[in-house]
Coordinates of C-alpha atoms and ligand atoms in Angstrom, one line a residue:
M1 CA 0.0 0.0 0.0
K2 CA 1.5 3.3 -1.0
S3 CA 0.6 6.0 1.5
I4 CA -0.3 9.4 0.2
D5 CA 1.6 10.9 3.1
T6 CA 4.8 9.7 1.6
R7 CA 4.3 12.6 -0.8
I8 CA 4.6 15.2 2.0
P9 CA 8.2 16.5 2.2
S10 CA 10.2 15.9 5.3
I11 CA 9.5 19.5 6.4
V12 CA 6.5 18.1 8.3
S13 CA 8.7 16.3 10.8
V14 CA 11.2 19.0 11.5
P15 CA 11.0 20.6 15.0
S16 CA 8.5 23.5 15.2
T17 CA 11.3 26.0 16.0
L18 CA 13.1 25.2 12.8
L19 CA 9.8 25.5 10.9
L20 CA 9.3 28.9 12.4
V21 CA 12.7 30.0 11.2
V22 CA 11.9 28.8 7.7
V23 CA 8.6 30.7 7.7
V24 CA 10.1 33.9 9.0
G25 CA 13.1 33.7 6.8
F26 CA 11.2 33.2 3.5
P27 CA 7.8 34.9 3.9
C28 CA 7.3 34.9 0.2
L29 CA 6.9 31.2 0.2
V30 CA 3.9 31.5 2.5
H31 CA 2.3 34.7 1.1
A32 CA 3.1 34.2 -2.6
A33 CA 0.7 36.3 -4.7
P34 CA -1.8 34.0 -6.4
D35 CA -1.9 33.7 -10.2
D36 CA -4.0 36.4 -11.9
D37 CA -6.9 34.2 -12.9
L38 CA -6.7 31.8 -9.9
M39 CA -9.2 31.6 -7.0
E40 CA -7.8 29.9 -4.0
Y41 CA -9.6 28.8 -0.9
H42 CA -7.2 28.4 2.1
I43 CA -9.1 26.2 4.5
D44 CA -7.9 25.5 8.0
I45 CA -9.3 22.6 9.8
G46 CA -8.9 22.4 13.6
E47 CA -8.7 19.3 15.7
R48 CA -12.3 19.5 16.7
L49 CA -13.4 19.2 13.0
R50 CA -16.5 21.4 13.6
Q51 CA -15.1 24.7 12.6
L52 CA -13.4 25.6 9.3
T53 CA -11.6 28.9 8.8
V54 CA -11.7 29.9 5.2
K55 CA -9.7 32.6 3.3
L56 CA -10.7 33.0 -0.3
C57 CA -8.1 34.9 -2.3
F58 CA -8.4 36.2 -5.8
G59 CA -5.9 36.8 -8.5
R60 CA -6.0 40.3 -10.2
A61 CA -8.3 39.0 -13.0
S62 CA -10.5 36.7 -10.9
V63 CA -12.2 39.2 -8.5
P64 CA -16.0 38.8 -8.9
A65 CA -18.5 41.7 -8.3
T66 CA -20.5 39.5 -6.0
L67 CA -20.3 36.2 -4.2
I68 CA -23.1 33.7 -3.7
V69 CA -23.6 32.0 -0.3
P70 CA -25.3 28.7 -1.1
E71 CA -28.3 27.9 1.1
P72 CA -26.7 25.0 3.1
L73 CA -23.9 27.4 4.1
A74 CA -26.0 30.5 4.8
K75 CA -27.0 29.5 8.3
H76 CA -23.5 28.4 9.3
I77 CA -21.2 31.2 8.0
E78 CA -19.7 33.7 10.5
D79 CA -17.0 36.4 10.9
L80 CA -17.2 37.5 7.3
S81 CA -14.7 40.1 6.3
A82 CA -12.5 41.2 3.4
T83 CA -8.9 42.4 3.1
F84 CA -7.9 44.8 0.3
T85 CA -4.7 45.4 -1.6
D86 CA -4.1 48.6 0.4
G87 CA -4.1 46.6 3.7
V88 CA -7.6 47.7 4.8
T89 CA -9.9 45.1 6.4
K90 CA -13.7 45.5 6.2
K91 CA -16.6 43.5 7.5
L92 CA -18.9 42.2 4.8
Q93 CA -22.7 41.7 4.9
I94 CA -24.8 38.9 3.4
D95 CA -28.0 40.1 1.8
D96 CA -30.3 37.5 0.3
H97 CA -27.4 34.9 -0.1
T98 CA -25.3 37.5 -1.9
I99 CA -22.1 39.3 -0.8
E100 CA -21.4 42.6 -2.7
L101 CA -17.6 43.0 -3.0
G102 CA -17.8 46.4 -4.6
R103 CA -14.1 47.5 -4.4
S104 CA -12.1 45.8 -7.1
Q105 CA -8.9 46.0 -5.1
I106 CA -10.2 43.2 -2.9
Q107 CA -7.6 40.6 -2.1
C108 CA -9.2 38.0 0.1
V109 CA -12.5 37.2 1.7
H110 CA -12.4 35.6 5.2
Y111 CA -15.1 33.6 7.0
T112 CA -15.6 30.7 9.4
V113 CA -17.9 27.8 8.8
Q114 CA -19.5 26.0 11.8
I115 CA -20.3 22.3 11.0
P116 CA -23.5 21.6 12.9
D117 CA -24.0 18.4 15.0
G118 CA -25.4 15.5 13.1
Q119 CA -24.8 11.8 13.4
G120 CA -24.2 10.2 10.1
K121 CA -27.1 8.4 8.6
D122 CA -28.0 11.2 6.3
W123 CA -26.0 9.9 3.4
R124 CA -27.4 12.2 0.8
S125 CA -27.7 15.4 2.9
G126 CA -24.1 16.5 2.1
R127 CA -22.9 15.9 5.7
I128 CA -22.0 12.8 7.5
E129 CA -20.1 12.3 10.8
H130 CA -18.6 8.9 10.8
N131 CA -16.2 7.5 13.4
G132 CA -14.0 10.5 13.8
A133 CA -14.3 12.0 10.3
M134 CA -16.6 14.5 8.7
T135 CA -17.8 14.5 5.1
V136 CA -19.1 17.8 4.0
A137 CA -20.5 19.0 0.7
L138 CA -18.7 21.7 -1.2
E139 CA -21.8 23.9 -1.0
R140 CA -21.6 23.8 2.8
I141 CA -18.1 25.2 2.7
L142 CA -17.5 27.4 -0.3
V143 CA -19.0 30.9 -1.1
R144 CA -18.7 31.2 -4.9
P145 CA -18.6 33.9 -7.5
N146 CA -22.0 34.9 -8.9
A147 CA -23.1 32.5 -11.6
P148 CA -19.7 31.1 -12.7
R149 CA -20.2 28.5 -15.4
R150 CA -17.3 26.4 -14.2
W151 CA -14.8 25.8 -11.4
R152 CA -12.1 27.3 -13.6
R153 CA -8.7 27.7 -12.0
T154 CA -10.0 27.1 -8.5
R155 CA -7.9 25.6 -5.8
L156 CA -8.6 24.2 -2.3
S157 CA -5.6 24.4 -0.1
F158 CA -5.9 22.8 3.4
S159 CA -4.0 23.0 6.5
T160 CA -5.0 20.7 9.3
A161 CA -4.3 20.0 12.9
P162 CA -1.9 17.1 13.5
G163 CA -3.5 13.7 12.7
V164 CA -6.3 15.3 10.7
R165 CA -6.3 14.1 7.1
V166 CA -8.2 15.5 4.2
S167 CA -9.6 14.3 0.9
A168 CA -11.2 16.6 -1.8
P169 CA -12.3 16.1 -5.4
G170 CA -10.1 17.3 -8.3
A171 CA -6.4 16.9 -9.0
M172 CA -4.2 16.7 -6.0
L173 CA -1.2 19.1 -6.4
P174 CA 2.3 18.4 -5.1
A175 CA 2.3 19.3 -1.4
T176 CA 3.8 22.7 -0.4
G177 CA 5.0 22.7 3.2
V178 CA 2.3 21.2 5.4
R179 CA -0.6 22.3 3.1
K180 CA -2.4 19.9 0.9
S181 CA -3.9 21.3 -2.2
F182 CA -6.4 20.3 -4.9
E183 CA -7.3 21.9 -8.1
L184 CA -11.0 21.5 -8.8
L185 CA -11.8 20.3 -12.3
D186 CA -13.7 22.4 -14.8
R187 CA -17.3 21.5 -13.6
P188 CA -20.4 23.5 -12.8
P189 CA -20.2 24.6 -9.2
A190 CA -23.8 23.4 -8.6
W191 CA -22.8 19.8 -9.0
A192 CA -22.4 17.8 -5.8
G193 CA -19.0 17.1 -4.4
S194 CA -17.6 16.4 -0.9
V195 CA -14.6 17.0 1.2
A196 CA -13.8 14.5 3.9
F197 CA -11.5 15.3 6.9
G198 CA -10.5 13.8 10.2
T199 CA -9.5 10.2 10.7
L200 CA -8.9 8.9 7.2
T201 CA -6.8 5.9 6.1
Q202 CA -5.4 7.0 2.7
S203 CA -3.6 5.3 -0.1
L204 CA -3.0 5.7 -3.8
I205 CA -4.3 3.0 -6.1
A206 CA -2.0 2.4 -9.1
A207 CA -3.7 2.5 -12.5
G208 CA -1.4 3.9 -15.2
K209 CA -1.3 7.7 -15.2
A210 CA -4.6 8.0 -13.3
Q211 CA -4.4 9.4 -9.8
I212 CA -6.8 7.3 -7.7
R213 CA -6.9 8.4 -4.1
L214 CA -8.6 6.1 -1.7
S215 CA -9.7 7.3 1.7
I216 CA -11.3 4.9 4.2
V217 CA -13.4 7.2 6.2
G218 CA -13.3 7.1 10.0
R219 CA -11.5 4.7 12.4
S220 CA -11.2 1.2 11.1
D221 CA -8.9 -1.7 12.2
P222 CA -5.9 -2.7 10.1
A223 CA -7.5 -6.0 8.9
T224 CA -10.6 -4.2 7.6
T225 CA -8.5 -1.5 6.0
A226 CA -6.4 -4.2 4.2
V227 CA -9.6 -5.9 2.9
L228 CA -11.1 -2.7 1.6
H229 CA -7.9 -1.6 0.0
T230 CA -7.5 -4.9 -1.9
W231 CA -11.2 -4.8 -2.9
I232 CA -10.9 -1.3 -4.4
T233 CA -7.6 -2.3 -6.1
T234 CA -9.3 -5.3 -7.6
G235 CA -12.2 -3.2 -8.8
V236 CA -10.0 -0.6 -10.4
A237 CA -8.0 -3.4 -12.2
A238 CA -11.3 -4.8 -13.6
I239 CA -12.3 -1.4 -15.0
T240 CA -8.9 -1.0 -16.8
T241 CA -9.6 -4.2 -18.7
L242 CA -12.0 -2.3 -21.0
Y243 CA -9.6 0.2 -22.6
G244 CA -6.3 -0.7 -21.1
H245 CA -6.3 2.4 -18.9
F246 CA -8.5 4.0 -16.2
P247 CA -11.3 6.2 -17.7
V248 CA -10.6 9.4 -15.7
S249 CA -7.4 11.2 -14.7
D250 CA -8.2 11.8 -11.1
L251 CA -10.6 10.0 -8.8
Q252 CA -11.5 10.6 -5.2
I253 CA -12.8 7.4 -3.6
L254 CA -14.5 7.6 -0.1
V255 CA -15.3 4.3 1.5
F256 CA -17.5 4.3 4.6
P257 CA -17.2 1.1 6.6
L258 CA -20.5 0.4 8.3
G259 CA -21.5 -2.2 10.9
R260 CA -23.1 -5.5 10.0
N261 CA -25.6 -5.1 7.1
S262 CA -27.7 -7.6 5.2
D263 CA -26.2 -6.1 2.0
P264 CA -22.4 -6.2 1.6
V265 CA -22.5 -2.8 -0.2
P266 CA -25.8 -1.1 0.7
W267 CA -25.1 2.1 -1.2
G268 CA -22.7 3.5 -3.8
E269 CA -22.8 6.7 -5.8
V270 CA -20.7 8.7 -8.3
V271 CA -20.6 12.5 -7.9
R272 CA -18.9 14.8 -10.3
G273 CA -18.7 18.2 -8.6
G274 CA -15.1 19.6 -8.7
G275 CA -13.9 16.3 -10.1
D276 CA -14.9 12.6 -10.2
A277 CA -15.7 10.8 -7.0
V278 CA -17.1 7.5 -5.9
H279 CA -18.7 7.1 -2.5
L280 CA -19.2 3.5 -1.2
Y281 CA -21.0 2.5 2.0
V282 CA -19.8 -1.0 2.9
D283 CA -20.4 -3.6 5.5
G284 CA -17.0 -3.5 7.1
T285 CA -17.3 -7.0 8.6
R286 CA -17.4 -8.8 5.2
S287 CA -14.6 -10.9 3.8
L288 CA -12.7 -9.9 0.6
A289 CA -14.5 -12.8 -1.2
E290 CA -17.9 -11.5 -0.2
L291 CA -17.0 -8.0 -1.4
N292 CA -15.5 -9.2 -4.7
D293 CA -18.7 -11.1 -5.3
N294 CA -20.7 -7.9 -5.1
W295 CA -21.5 -5.8 -8.2
V296 CA -21.7 -2.3 -6.7
L297 CA -18.1 -1.3 -7.0
T298 CA -17.7 -2.3 -10.6
H299 CA -21.1 -0.7 -11.4
E300 CA -20.1 2.7 -9.9
L301 CA -16.7 2.7 -11.5
S302 CA -18.3 1.8 -14.8
H303 CA -20.2 5.1 -14.6
L304 CA -16.8 6.8 -15.2
F305 CA -16.8 5.6 -18.8
H306 CA -19.4 8.2 -19.6
P307 CA -19.8 11.9 -18.7
Y308 CA -22.5 13.1 -16.3
I309 CA -25.9 12.4 -17.8
A310 CA -29.0 13.9 -16.2
A311 CA -31.6 11.7 -14.5
P312 CA -34.3 12.0 -17.3
D313 CA -31.9 10.1 -19.5
S314 CA -30.6 7.7 -17.0
W315 CA -31.5 4.7 -19.1
L316 CA -28.2 5.3 -21.0
P317 CA -25.7 5.5 -18.1
E318 CA -27.5 2.8 -16.1
G319 CA -27.5 0.6 -19.2
I320 CA -23.7 1.1 -19.6
A321 CA -23.0 0.4 -15.9
S322 CA -25.4 -2.5 -15.7
Y323 CA -23.8 -4.1 -18.7
Y324 CA -20.2 -3.6 -17.7
Q325 CA -20.7 -4.6 -14.0
N326 CA -21.1 -8.1 -15.4
V327 CA -18.7 -8.1 -18.4
L328 CA -15.8 -6.6 -16.6
R329 CA -16.1 -8.7 -13.5
A330 CA -16.0 -11.7 -15.8
R331 CA -13.0 -10.4 -17.7
A332 CA -11.2 -9.8 -14.4
G333 CA -12.0 -13.3 -13.1
L334 CA -14.3 -12.1 -10.3
I335 CA -17.2 -14.1 -11.7
D336 CA -17.0 -16.8 -14.4
A337 CA -18.2 -16.2 -17.9
A338 CA -21.3 -18.4 -17.6
T339 CA -22.5 -16.5 -14.5
A340 CA -22.0 -13.1 -16.3
W341 CA -24.1 -14.3 -19.3
E342 CA -26.8 -15.6 -17.0
K343 CA -26.9 -12.3 -15.2
L344 CA -27.1 -10.4 -18.5
D345 CA -29.8 -12.7 -19.8
A346 CA -31.8 -12.4 -16.6
G347 CA -31.5 -8.6 -16.7
F348 CA -32.6 -8.3 -20.3
K349 CA -35.6 -10.5 -19.6
R350 CA -36.5 -8.3 -16.6
G351 CA -36.3 -5.2 -18.9
L352 CA -38.3 -6.9 -21.7
A353 CA -41.1 -7.8 -19.2
Q354 CA -41.8 -4.1 -18.8
F355 CA -41.4 -3.3 -22.5
A356 CA -44.2 -1.8 -24.6
S357 CA -43.7 -1.1 -28.3
D358 CA -45.4 2.3 -28.1
R359 CA -43.0 3.7 -25.4
T360 CA -39.3 4.6 -26.0
L361 CA -36.7 4.1 -23.3
A362 CA -36.7 7.9 -22.8
V363 CA -40.4 7.9 -22.1
D364 CA -40.1 4.9 -19.7
T365 CA -37.2 6.6 -17.9
R366 CA -39.2 9.8 -17.3
A367 CA -42.2 7.8 -16.1
M368 CA -40.1 5.4 -14.0
M369 CA -40.7 6.9 -10.6
R370 CA -44.4 7.6 -11.1
Q371 CA -45.1 4.1 -12.5
R372 CA -42.7 2.3 -10.2
Q373 CA -41.4 0.3 -13.1
Y374 CA -37.7 0.4 -12.8
M375 CA -36.5 -2.7 -14.8
R376 CA -36.3 -0.9 -18.2
V377 CA -33.6 1.3 -16.7
Y378 CA -32.2 -0.7 -13.8
W379 CA -32.6 -4.1 -15.5
S380 CA -29.7 -5.6 -13.5
G381 CA -32.1 -5.6 -10.6
A382 CA -30.2 -2.9 -8.7
Ligands
ZN1 ZN1 -25.8 3.3 -11.7

């Protein structure tokens, strides 16, 4: 297992007095001016995990006229202020989820985010507290420029208390000092994405040039961690059998080990905000054989073969993932060929049973929830 932390230079382990000398001696390393078109969120995470201190700094060409405070963040943002290029600091006001910046010489916006209490069963709410780690949606952390079309040239740069690790979507940049930085990929800011921080067991999964960053979220024992790491590695290898390489350049994988569950992998999802990510909720008591026998990991990773496709057209992405979850597991030797054919045949029959010649797949997909007929889209039985 290759630990991500091996990428952090040895400056982390030098005595704090020496670190202070380095910081004082070369202040330009710490306060380097951002690129002209870059927006950089400096996010400090304390030991308690419940308060984030955010400093959003703009390059000369990236200062927006207004900032938007997304609804989930609006109730939990505090201490909002701005610093200007002439050194002046001013408090800022939020008016109807909007912050007017006014002066174009603005340099940085500062605020704190309080993470409210909440035990973690609300998988889809954008926040989960799980065994010493938090997973928080981007929209609960980031104010954003008014109506930007994309996260273009946007960085998240984290500093954390000792022992606190962090995972974010996008491309992980080489570490600078103790900060860990990610460049968000060019995606609409409204798309869901999450940052996880706290107790994470992290590793890199080798797959050609792709950077696949696995974080097992929350405390877990070494035996469980080893099983989950091998399971993910096996799934990634199965996916690369299709084209000979992994389908995306950067992937954030968050695995949440749960207690005993009747289903080995009760929930999996792909989210695309700020980059590509797969979230998997797993019965942490299962053996490697039981997990390898399950289809969810291969299904979710197969969604990376296509771009984001909106729900009204989900017959297409679900068809792709339902097909490859069987084909690629057979190619990788996780199930035998006859079993894969049987599963495909059974799935096609389930779909056919709900087929009517006067309805297209698109019509059936849009009526799926209302009619409670899912097998034309989710014909694998998912
Ligand atoms: Zn799917």
